PDB file of C-alpha atoms in Angstrom:
ATOM      1  CA  MET A   2     136.457  99.601  85.003  1.00  0.00           C
ATOM      2  CA  ASP A   3     136.146  97.452  88.137  1.00  0.00           C
ATOM      3  CA  ILE A   4     134.334  94.286  86.995  1.00  0.00           C
ATOM      4  CA  ILE A   5     134.007  92.955  90.562  1.00  0.00           C
ATOM      5  CA  LEU A   6     132.343  96.189  91.642  1.00  0.00           C
ATOM      6  CA  LEU A   7     129.908  95.988  88.722  1.00  0.00           C
ATOM      7  CA  LEU A   8     129.087  92.370  89.616  1.00  0.00           C
ATOM      8  CA  LYS A   9     128.355  93.447  93.189  1.00  0.00           C
ATOM      9  CA  ALA A  10     126.168  96.262  91.862  1.00  0.00           C
ATOM     10  CA  ALA A  11     124.272  93.781  89.674  1.00  0.00           C
ATOM     11  CA  VAL A  12     123.691  91.420  92.611  1.00  0.00           C
ATOM     12  CA  MET A  13     122.474  94.276  94.787  1.00  0.00           C
ATOM     13  CA  GLY A  14     120.188  95.435  91.974  1.00  0.00           C
ATOM     14  CA  VAL A  15     118.613  91.988  91.703  1.00  0.00           C
ATOM     15  CA  VAL A  16     118.161  91.832  95.489  1.00  0.00           C
ATOM     16  CA  GLU A  17     116.492  95.258  95.445  1.00  0.00           C
ATOM     17  CA  GLY A  18     114.173  94.415  92.571  1.00  0.00           C
ATOM     18  CA  LEU A  19     113.073  91.046  93.957  1.00  0.00           C
ATOM     19  CA  THR A  20     112.428  92.279  97.498  1.00  0.00           C
ATOM     20  CA  GLU A  21     111.190  95.881  97.171  1.00  0.00           C
ATOM     21  CA  PHE A  22     107.539  95.050  96.593  1.00  0.00           C
ATOM     22  CA  LEU A  23     107.258  91.820  98.567  1.00  0.00           C
ATOM     23  CA  PRO A  24     106.511  92.108 102.310  1.00  0.00           C
ATOM     24  CA  ILE A  25     110.017  90.913 103.203  1.00  0.00           C
ATOM     25  CA  SER A  26     112.007  94.194 103.351  1.00  0.00           C
ATOM     26  CA  SER A  27     114.319  95.228 100.545  1.00  0.00           C
ATOM     27  CA  THR A  28     116.381  97.397 102.902  1.00  0.00           C
ATOM     28  CA  GLY A  29     116.911  94.461 105.239  1.00  0.00           C
ATOM     29  CA  HIS A  30     118.033  92.204 102.401  1.00  0.00           C
ATOM     30  CA  LEU A  31     120.330  94.904 101.001  1.00  0.00           C
ATOM     31  CA  ILE A  32     121.984  95.358 104.394  1.00  0.00           C
ATOM     32  CA  LEU A  33     122.564  91.610 104.667  1.00  0.00           C
ATOM     33  CA  ALA A  34     123.728  91.226 101.059  1.00  0.00           C
ATOM     34  CA  GLY A  35     126.016  94.233 101.412  1.00  0.00           C
ATOM     35  CA  SER A  36     127.485  92.767 104.592  1.00  0.00           C
ATOM     36  CA  LEU A  37     128.241  89.459 102.864  1.00  0.00           C
ATOM     37  CA  LEU A  38     129.694  91.140  99.753  1.00  0.00           C
ATOM     38  CA  GLY A  39     131.721  93.736 101.621  1.00  0.00           C
ATOM     39  CA  PHE A  40     129.627  96.365  99.872  1.00  0.00           C
ATOM     40  CA  ASP A  41     128.556  98.346 102.895  1.00  0.00           C
ATOM     41  CA  ASP A  42     130.428 101.653 103.121  1.00  0.00           C
ATOM     42  CA  HIS A  43     128.660 105.003 103.046  1.00  0.00           C
ATOM     43  CA  LYS A  44     128.672 105.191  99.249  1.00  0.00           C
ATOM     44  CA  ALA A  45     127.085 101.731  99.123  1.00  0.00           C
ATOM     45  CA  LYS A  46     124.276 102.967 101.378  1.00  0.00           C
ATOM     46  CA  VAL A  47     123.621 105.849  98.979  1.00  0.00           C
ATOM     47  CA  PHE A  48     123.662 103.295  96.147  1.00  0.00           C
ATOM     48  CA  ASP A  49     121.091 101.115  97.964  1.00  0.00           C
ATOM     49  CA  ILE A  50     118.640 104.013  98.154  1.00  0.00           C
ATOM     50  CA  ALA A  51     119.324 105.305  94.646  1.00  0.00           C
ATOM     51  CA  ILE A  52     118.639 101.988  92.907  1.00  0.00           C
ATOM     52  CA  GLN A  53     115.142 101.986  94.367  1.00  0.00           C
ATOM     53  CA  THR A  54     114.407 104.314  91.455  1.00  0.00           C
ATOM     54  CA  GLY A  55     115.037 101.409  89.086  1.00  0.00           C
ATOM     55  CA  ALA A  56     112.535  99.290  90.972  1.00  0.00           C
ATOM     56  CA  ILE A  57     109.899 102.009  90.967  1.00  0.00           C
ATOM     57  CA  LEU A  58     110.338 102.526  87.216  1.00  0.00           C
ATOM     58  CA  ALA A  59     109.244  98.897  86.891  1.00  0.00           C
ATOM     59  CA  VAL A  60     106.032  99.706  88.780  1.00  0.00           C
ATOM     60  CA  ILE A  61     105.439 102.671  86.489  1.00  0.00           C
ATOM     61  CA  ALA A  62     105.897 100.375  83.500  1.00  0.00           C
ATOM     62  CA  VAL A  63     103.467  97.761  84.843  1.00  0.00           C
ATOM     63  CA  TYR A  64     100.861 100.375  85.840  1.00  0.00           C
ATOM     64  CA  TRP A  65     101.543 102.693  82.907  1.00  0.00           C
ATOM     65  CA  HIS A  66      98.025 102.612  81.446  1.00  0.00           C
ATOM     66  CA  LYS A  67      96.461 103.434  84.821  1.00  0.00           C
ATOM     67  CA  ILE A  68      99.008 106.165  85.585  1.00  0.00           C
ATOM     68  CA  ARG A  69      98.499 107.741  82.161  1.00  0.00           C
ATOM     69  CA  GLU A  70      94.735 107.619  82.609  1.00  0.00           C
ATOM     70  CA  VAL A  71      94.929 109.305  86.015  1.00  0.00           C
ATOM     71  CA  THR A  72      97.322 112.057  84.932  1.00  0.00           C
ATOM     72  CA  THR A  73      95.404 112.912  81.753  1.00  0.00           C
ATOM     73  CA  THR A  74      91.947 112.932  83.374  1.00  0.00           C
ATOM     74  CA  LEU A  75      92.684 114.767  86.642  1.00  0.00           C
ATOM     75  CA  PRO A  76      90.614 117.847  85.700  1.00  0.00           C
ATOM     76  CA  THR A  77      87.567 115.835  84.620  1.00  0.00           C
ATOM     77  CA  SER A  78      87.553 112.554  86.561  1.00  0.00           C
ATOM     78  CA  ARG A  79      86.482 112.261  90.201  1.00  0.00           C
ATOM     79  CA  ALA A  80      88.146 108.846  90.413  1.00  0.00           C
ATOM     80  CA  SER A  81      91.488 110.206  89.193  1.00  0.00           C
ATOM     81  CA  ARG A  82      91.390 113.140  91.608  1.00  0.00           C
ATOM     82  CA  SER A  83      90.465 110.841  94.480  1.00  0.00           C
ATOM     83  CA  LEU A  84      93.400 108.516  93.841  1.00  0.00           C
ATOM     84  CA  ALA A  85      95.895 111.357  93.370  1.00  0.00           C
ATOM     85  CA  ILE A  86      94.755 113.196  96.504  1.00  0.00           C
ATOM     86  CA  HIS A  87      94.847 110.092  98.688  1.00  0.00           C
ATOM     87  CA  VAL A  88      98.319 109.107  97.455  1.00  0.00           C
ATOM     88  CA  ALA A  89      99.542 112.648  98.201  1.00  0.00           C
ATOM     89  CA  ILE A  90      98.076 112.536 101.718  1.00  0.00           C
ATOM     90  CA  ALA A  91      99.631 109.127 102.410  1.00  0.00           C
ATOM     91  CA  PHE A  92     103.001 110.353 101.116  1.00  0.00           C
ATOM     92  CA  LEU A  93     103.263 113.341 103.488  1.00  0.00           C
ATOM     93  CA  PRO A  94     104.143 111.428 106.699  1.00  0.00           C
ATOM     94  CA  ALA A  95     107.148 109.831 104.977  1.00  0.00           C
ATOM     95  CA  VAL A  96     108.472 113.288 104.103  1.00  0.00           C
ATOM     96  CA  VAL A  97     108.073 114.606 107.653  1.00  0.00           C
ATOM     97  CA  PHE A  98     109.373 111.558 109.516  1.00  0.00           C
ATOM     98  CA  GLY A  99     112.139 110.971 106.974  1.00  0.00           C
ATOM     99  CA  LEU A 100     113.517 114.480 107.418  1.00  0.00           C
ATOM    100  CA  LEU A 101     113.193 114.342 111.218  1.00  0.00           C
ATOM    101  CA  PHE A 102     114.477 110.854 111.977  1.00  0.00           C
ATOM    102  CA  GLY A 103     116.074 109.422 108.816  1.00  0.00           C
ATOM    103  CA  SER A 104     119.689 110.222 109.700  1.00  0.00           C
ATOM    104  CA  PHE A 105     119.338 108.945 113.274  1.00  0.00           C
ATOM    105  CA  ILE A 106     117.804 105.656 112.139  1.00  0.00           C
ATOM    106  CA  LYS A 107     120.498 105.085 109.511  1.00  0.00           C
ATOM    107  CA  ALA A 108     123.210 105.757 112.073  1.00  0.00           C
ATOM    108  CA  HIS A 109     121.874 103.441 114.790  1.00  0.00           C
ATOM    109  CA  LEU A 110     119.502 100.828 113.360  1.00  0.00           C
ATOM    110  CA  PHE A 111     121.015  99.750 110.035  1.00  0.00           C
ATOM    111  CA  THR A 112     122.539  96.556 111.459  1.00  0.00           C
ATOM    112  CA  PRO A 113     122.005  92.874 110.619  1.00  0.00           C
ATOM    113  CA  LEU A 114     120.771  92.028 114.120  1.00  0.00           C
ATOM    114  CA  VAL A 115     118.107  94.757 114.000  1.00  0.00           C
ATOM    115  CA  VAL A 116     117.076  93.431 110.591  1.00  0.00           C
ATOM    116  CA  ALA A 117     116.836  89.862 111.939  1.00  0.00           C
ATOM    117  CA  SER A 118     114.653  90.965 114.847  1.00  0.00           C
ATOM    118  CA  THR A 119     112.282  92.996 112.688  1.00  0.00           C
ATOM    119  CA  PHE A 120     112.088  90.142 110.175  1.00  0.00           C
ATOM    120  CA  ILE A 121     110.771  87.858 112.905  1.00  0.00           C
ATOM    121  CA  VAL A 122     108.399  90.377 114.478  1.00  0.00           C
ATOM    122  CA  GLY A 123     107.036  91.357 111.061  1.00  0.00           C
ATOM    123  CA  GLY A 124     106.469  87.715 110.166  1.00  0.00           C
ATOM    124  CA  LEU A 125     104.491  87.117 113.337  1.00  0.00           C
ATOM    125  CA  ILE A 126     102.368  90.203 112.635  1.00  0.00           C
ATOM    126  CA  ILE A 127     101.595  88.997 109.097  1.00  0.00           C
ATOM    127  CA  LEU A 128     100.518  85.587 110.443  1.00  0.00           C
ATOM    128  CA  TRP A 129      98.205  87.282 112.949  1.00  0.00           C
ATOM    129  CA  VAL A 130      96.702  89.620 110.337  1.00  0.00           C
ATOM    130  CA  GLU A 131      96.136  86.829 107.835  1.00  0.00           C
ATOM    131  CA  LYS A 132      94.466  84.671 110.478  1.00  0.00           C
ATOM    132  CA  ASN A 133      92.055  87.452 111.383  1.00  0.00           C
ATOM    133  CA  SER A 134      91.573  89.181 108.031  1.00  0.00           C
ATOM    134  CA  SER A 135      88.194  89.185 106.340  1.00  0.00           C
ATOM    135  CA  ARG A 136      87.840  87.722 102.855  1.00  0.00           C
ATOM    136  CA  GLN A 137      85.691  90.433 101.326  1.00  0.00           C
ATOM    137  CA  PRO A 138      86.061  90.940  97.554  1.00  0.00           C
ATOM    138  CA  PRO A 139      87.547  94.224  96.281  1.00  0.00           C
ATOM    139  CA  ALA A 140      85.108  97.062  95.721  1.00  0.00           C
ATOM    140  CA  ALA A 141      84.335  98.019  92.142  1.00  0.00           C
ATOM    141  CA  ASN A 142      86.348 101.226  92.632  1.00  0.00           C
ATOM    142  CA  TYR A 143      87.660 101.246  96.171  1.00  0.00           C
ATOM    143  CA  PHE A 144      89.572 104.509  95.833  1.00  0.00           C
ATOM    144  CA  VAL A 145      86.375 106.377  94.970  1.00  0.00           C
ATOM    145  CA  ASP A 146      83.765 104.474  96.975  1.00  0.00           C
ATOM    146  CA  ALA A 147      85.578 103.696 100.241  1.00  0.00           C
ATOM    147  CA  MET A 148      88.955 105.443 100.557  1.00  0.00           C
ATOM    148  CA  THR A 149      88.962 108.554 102.778  1.00  0.00           C
ATOM    149  CA  PRO A 150      91.637 111.158 103.577  1.00  0.00           C
ATOM    150  CA  LEU A 151      91.870 109.860 107.152  1.00  0.00           C
ATOM    151  CA  LEU A 152      92.368 106.282 105.968  1.00  0.00           C
ATOM    152  CA  ALA A 153      95.054 107.424 103.505  1.00  0.00           C
ATOM    153  CA  LEU A 154      96.820 109.313 106.314  1.00  0.00           C
ATOM    154  CA  LYS A 155      96.775 106.228 108.531  1.00  0.00           C
ATOM    155  CA  ILE A 156      98.331 104.122 105.755  1.00  0.00           C
ATOM    156  CA  GLY A 157     100.953 106.829 105.278  1.00  0.00           C
ATOM    157  CA  LEU A 158     101.806 106.728 108.981  1.00  0.00           C
ATOM    158  CA  LEU A 159     102.094 102.947 108.815  1.00  0.00           C
ATOM    159  CA  GLN A 160     104.502 103.317 105.887  1.00  0.00           C
ATOM    160  CA  CYS A 161     106.815 105.262 108.207  1.00  0.00           C
ATOM    161  CA  LEU A 162     107.365 102.088 110.242  1.00  0.00           C
ATOM    162  CA  ALA A 163     109.423 100.864 107.276  1.00  0.00           C
ATOM    163  CA  MET A 164     112.109 103.391 108.207  1.00  0.00           C
ATOM    164  CA  ILE A 165     113.200 100.686 110.656  1.00  0.00           C
ATOM    165  CA  PRO A 166     115.231  98.298 108.462  1.00  0.00           C
ATOM    166  CA  GLY A 167     113.739  94.843 108.099  1.00  0.00           C
ATOM    167  CA  THR A 168     110.165  96.086 108.503  1.00  0.00           C
ATOM    168  CA  SER A 169     109.299  96.312 104.764  1.00  0.00           C
ATOM    169  CA  ARG A 170     107.629  99.342 103.207  1.00  0.00           C
ATOM    170  CA  SER A 171     105.272  97.221 101.144  1.00  0.00           C
ATOM    171  CA  GLY A 172     104.571  94.977 104.117  1.00  0.00           C
ATOM    172  CA  ALA A 173     103.757  97.925 106.386  1.00  0.00           C
ATOM    173  CA  THR A 174     101.420  99.514 103.842  1.00  0.00           C
ATOM    174  CA  ILE A 175      99.721  96.367 102.502  1.00  0.00           C
ATOM    175  CA  ILE A 176      99.300  94.523 105.804  1.00  0.00           C
ATOM    176  CA  GLY A 177      98.548  97.765 107.638  1.00  0.00           C
ATOM    177  CA  ALA A 178      95.867  98.687 105.107  1.00  0.00           C
ATOM    178  CA  MET A 179      94.340  95.222 105.470  1.00  0.00           C
ATOM    179  CA  VAL A 180      94.149  95.748 109.248  1.00  0.00           C
ATOM    180  CA  LEU A 181      92.297  98.985 108.516  1.00  0.00           C
ATOM    181  CA  GLY A 182      89.770  97.067 106.395  1.00  0.00           C
ATOM    182  CA  VAL A 183      91.150  97.563 102.880  1.00  0.00           C
ATOM    183  CA  PRO A 184      90.749  94.439 100.683  1.00  0.00           C
ATOM    184  CA  ARG A 185      94.010  92.680  99.760  1.00  0.00           C
ATOM    185  CA  LYS A 186      94.019  93.651  96.054  1.00  0.00           C
ATOM    186  CA  ASP A 187      93.218  97.311  96.744  1.00  0.00           C
ATOM    187  CA  ALA A 188      95.793  97.439  99.559  1.00  0.00           C
ATOM    188  CA  THR A 189      98.440  96.083  97.185  1.00  0.00           C
ATOM    189  CA  ASP A 190      97.533  98.517  94.408  1.00  0.00           C
ATOM    190  CA  PHE A 191      97.599 101.485  96.802  1.00  0.00           C
ATOM    191  CA  SER A 192     100.977 100.367  98.156  1.00  0.00           C
ATOM    192  CA  PHE A 193     102.370 100.375  94.609  1.00  0.00           C
ATOM    193  CA  TYR A 194     100.905 103.810  93.825  1.00  0.00           C
ATOM    194  CA  LEU A 195     102.290 105.190  97.093  1.00  0.00           C
ATOM    195  CA  ALA A 196     105.713 103.722  96.333  1.00  0.00           C
ATOM    196  CA  ILE A 197     106.119 105.956  93.277  1.00  0.00           C
ATOM    197  CA  PRO A 198     106.549 109.336  95.056  1.00  0.00           C
ATOM    198  CA  THR A 199     108.080 107.725  98.158  1.00  0.00           C
ATOM    199  CA  LEU A 200     110.933 105.855  96.471  1.00  0.00           C
ATOM    200  CA  ILE A 201     111.639 108.471  93.810  1.00  0.00           C
ATOM    201  CA  GLY A 202     111.725 111.136  96.518  1.00  0.00           C
ATOM    202  CA  ALA A 203     114.011 109.081  98.772  1.00  0.00           C
ATOM    203  CA  GLY A 204     116.402 108.319  95.920  1.00  0.00           C
ATOM    204  CA  ALA A 205     116.579 111.910  94.702  1.00  0.00           C
ATOM    205  CA  TYR A 206     117.063 113.285  98.226  1.00  0.00           C
ATOM    206  CA  SER A 207     119.822 110.778  99.027  1.00  0.00           C
ATOM    207  CA  LEU A 208     121.717 111.555  95.820  1.00  0.00           C
ATOM    208  CA  TYR A 209     121.384 115.302  96.396  1.00  0.00           C
ATOM    209  CA  LYS A 210     122.439 115.139 100.047  1.00  0.00           C
ATOM    210  CA  ASP A 211     125.533 113.030  99.307  1.00  0.00           C
ATOM    211  CA  ARG A 212     126.373 114.490  95.888  1.00  0.00           C
ATOM    212  CA  ALA A 213     129.779 115.676  97.103  1.00  0.00           C
ATOM    213  CA  MET A 214     131.039 112.121  97.577  1.00  0.00           C
ATOM    214  CA  LEU A 215     129.920 110.948  94.121  1.00  0.00           C
ATOM    215  CA  SER A 216     131.701 111.357  90.818  1.00  0.00           C
ATOM    216  CA  ILE A 217     131.240 110.473  87.162  1.00  0.00           C
ATOM    217  CA  ALA A 218     133.347 107.371  87.811  1.00  0.00           C
ATOM    218  CA  ASP A 219     130.450 105.991  89.896  1.00  0.00           C
ATOM    219  CA  ALA A 220     128.023 106.176  86.952  1.00  0.00           C
ATOM    220  CA  PRO A 221     128.626 102.602  85.654  1.00  0.00           C
ATOM    221  CA  MET A 222     128.038 101.165  89.137  1.00  0.00           C
ATOM    222  CA  PHE A 223     124.768 103.084  89.618  1.00  0.00           C
ATOM    223  CA  ALA A 224     123.605 102.363  86.055  1.00  0.00           C
ATOM    224  CA  THR A 225     124.206  98.629  86.542  1.00  0.00           C
ATOM    225  CA  GLY A 226     122.275  98.589  89.816  1.00  0.00           C
ATOM    226  CA  LEU A 227     119.376 100.540  88.305  1.00  0.00           C
ATOM    227  CA  LEU A 228     119.157  98.261  85.273  1.00  0.00           C
ATOM    228  CA  PHE A 229     119.133  95.029  87.271  1.00  0.00           C
ATOM    229  CA  ALA A 230     116.732  96.492  89.850  1.00  0.00           C
ATOM    230  CA  PHE A 231     114.314  97.474  87.057  1.00  0.00           C
ATOM    231  CA  ALA A 232     114.397  94.077  85.317  1.00  0.00           C
ATOM    232  CA  SER A 233     113.985  91.993  88.475  1.00  0.00           C
ATOM    233  CA  ALA A 234     111.308  94.304  89.933  1.00  0.00           C
ATOM    234  CA  TRP A 235     109.304  94.195  86.686  1.00  0.00           C
ATOM    235  CA  LEU A 236     109.194  90.397  86.849  1.00  0.00           C
ATOM    236  CA  CYS A 237     108.419  90.424  90.570  1.00  0.00           C
ATOM    237  CA  VAL A 238     105.546  92.929  90.386  1.00  0.00           C
ATOM    238  CA  ARG A 239     103.851  91.087  87.541  1.00  0.00           C
ATOM    239  CA  TRP A 240     104.167  87.812  89.438  1.00  0.00           C
ATOM    240  CA  LEU A 241     102.899  89.294  92.727  1.00  0.00           C
ATOM    241  CA  LEU A 242      99.745  90.740  91.174  1.00  0.00           C
ATOM    242  CA  LYS A 243      98.841  87.268  89.901  1.00  0.00           C
ATOM    243  CA  TYR A 244      99.853  85.560  93.150  1.00  0.00           C
ATOM    244  CA  ILE A 245      97.684  87.639  95.483  1.00  0.00           C
ATOM    245  CA  ALA A 246      94.581  86.853  93.418  1.00  0.00           C
ATOM    246  CA  THR A 247      94.517  83.362  94.914  1.00  0.00           C
ATOM    247  CA  HIS A 248      97.018  83.357  97.790  1.00  0.00           C
ATOM    248  CA  SER A 249      97.629  85.012 101.150  1.00  0.00           C
ATOM    249  CA  PHE A 250     100.896  86.471 102.467  1.00  0.00           C
ATOM    250  CA  VAL A 251     101.462  83.603 104.908  1.00  0.00           C
ATOM    251  CA  VAL A 252     104.379  82.151 102.933  1.00  0.00           C
ATOM    252  CA  PHE A 253     106.215  85.475 103.239  1.00  0.00           C
ATOM    253  CA  ALA A 254     105.594  85.508 106.987  1.00  0.00           C
ATOM    254  CA  TRP A 255     107.227  82.099 107.434  1.00  0.00           C
ATOM    255  CA  TYR A 256     110.096  83.173 105.168  1.00  0.00           C
ATOM    256  CA  ARG A 257     110.691  86.243 107.342  1.00  0.00           C
ATOM    257  CA  ILE A 258     110.679  84.224 110.543  1.00  0.00           C
ATOM    258  CA  ALA A 259     112.976  81.507 109.178  1.00  0.00           C
ATOM    259  CA  PHE A 260     115.408  83.983 107.639  1.00  0.00           C
ATOM    260  CA  GLY A 261     115.528  86.067 110.815  1.00  0.00           C
ATOM    261  CA  LEU A 262     116.276  82.989 112.920  1.00  0.00           C
ATOM    262  CA  VAL A 263     119.055  81.951 110.518  1.00  0.00           C
ATOM    263  CA  ILE A 264     120.671  85.396 110.823  1.00  0.00           C
ATOM    264  CA  LEU A 265     120.506  85.299 114.628  1.00  0.00           C
ATOM    265  CA  ALA A 266     121.858  81.734 114.753  1.00  0.00           C
ATOM    266  CA  THR A 267     124.753  82.366 112.353  1.00  0.00           C
ATOM    267  CA  ALA A 268     125.682  85.537 114.237  1.00  0.00           C
ATOM    268  CA  TYR A 269     125.488  83.837 117.655  1.00  0.00           C
ATOM    269  CA  PHE A 270     127.604  80.844 116.650  1.00  0.00           C
ATOM    270  CA  GLY A 271     130.039  82.915 114.600  1.00  0.00           C
ATOM    271  CA  VAL A 272     129.273  81.170 111.311  1.00  0.00           C
ATOM    272  CA  VAL A 273     128.862  84.499 109.505  1.00  0.00           C
ATOM    273  CA  GLU A 274     130.431  87.778 110.553  1.00  0.00           C
ATOM    274  CA  TRP A 275     127.499  90.112 109.973  1.00  0.00           C
ATOM    275  CA  ARG A 276     128.926  93.616 109.894  1.00  0.00           C
ATOM    276  CA  ALA A 277     127.067  96.737 110.940  1.00  0.00           C
TER     277      ALA A 277
END
């Protein structure tokens, strides 16, 4: 058993769990962490996508009571049907765009310099949205009273922007939904619900597509990444839900901008050899 490889898997799992649901891009951080650790071959890229399943299991754990309520009351509850239908509609664009452009984007855009640029641009967008966002309180049941199929589709299309590494899936859906008029708490909840089919689907598809290059010997590495991704994501999601009750996303915007500038500066001056 390669202890160094397992340590790298654990570090990558923690990075995934802490960044997946914050508007700071888990994919971007995984690319950078993988570059620094020398954990960036093709199998490592499959690993990065697969361990998202560990992070999404943490969301399922945190939202378990709501998920169980929705699944058991679908035939009788208008609210449950509304939420399920709107999540399904928002999920569809990711399937279409992922199948059409996923391979091209992975081949050409998964580089540290692309990540740095999108970090900075995304941070500036968050600052602009927060400056101009309304402070309306969440509706009593937003997904029944205000959510529409068209709005869900628009949020789903915005999620597709996260195919560009460094953009952030949660950032695109939460901030994008806020631009469309969804209150912060409801936008965050919908982003988490939408993450469940999106990340599970991406992980399963990646493992199936690249199954020929994997073997039983890789199981400890993947299990370690999944475990650490689950634990760190569980802590992060619980913290974020409390944080957004009284705070904006401005701190994440400044983090994105500062981190992006550091990457560009270290690459320009040769301090760190960021590898594609």
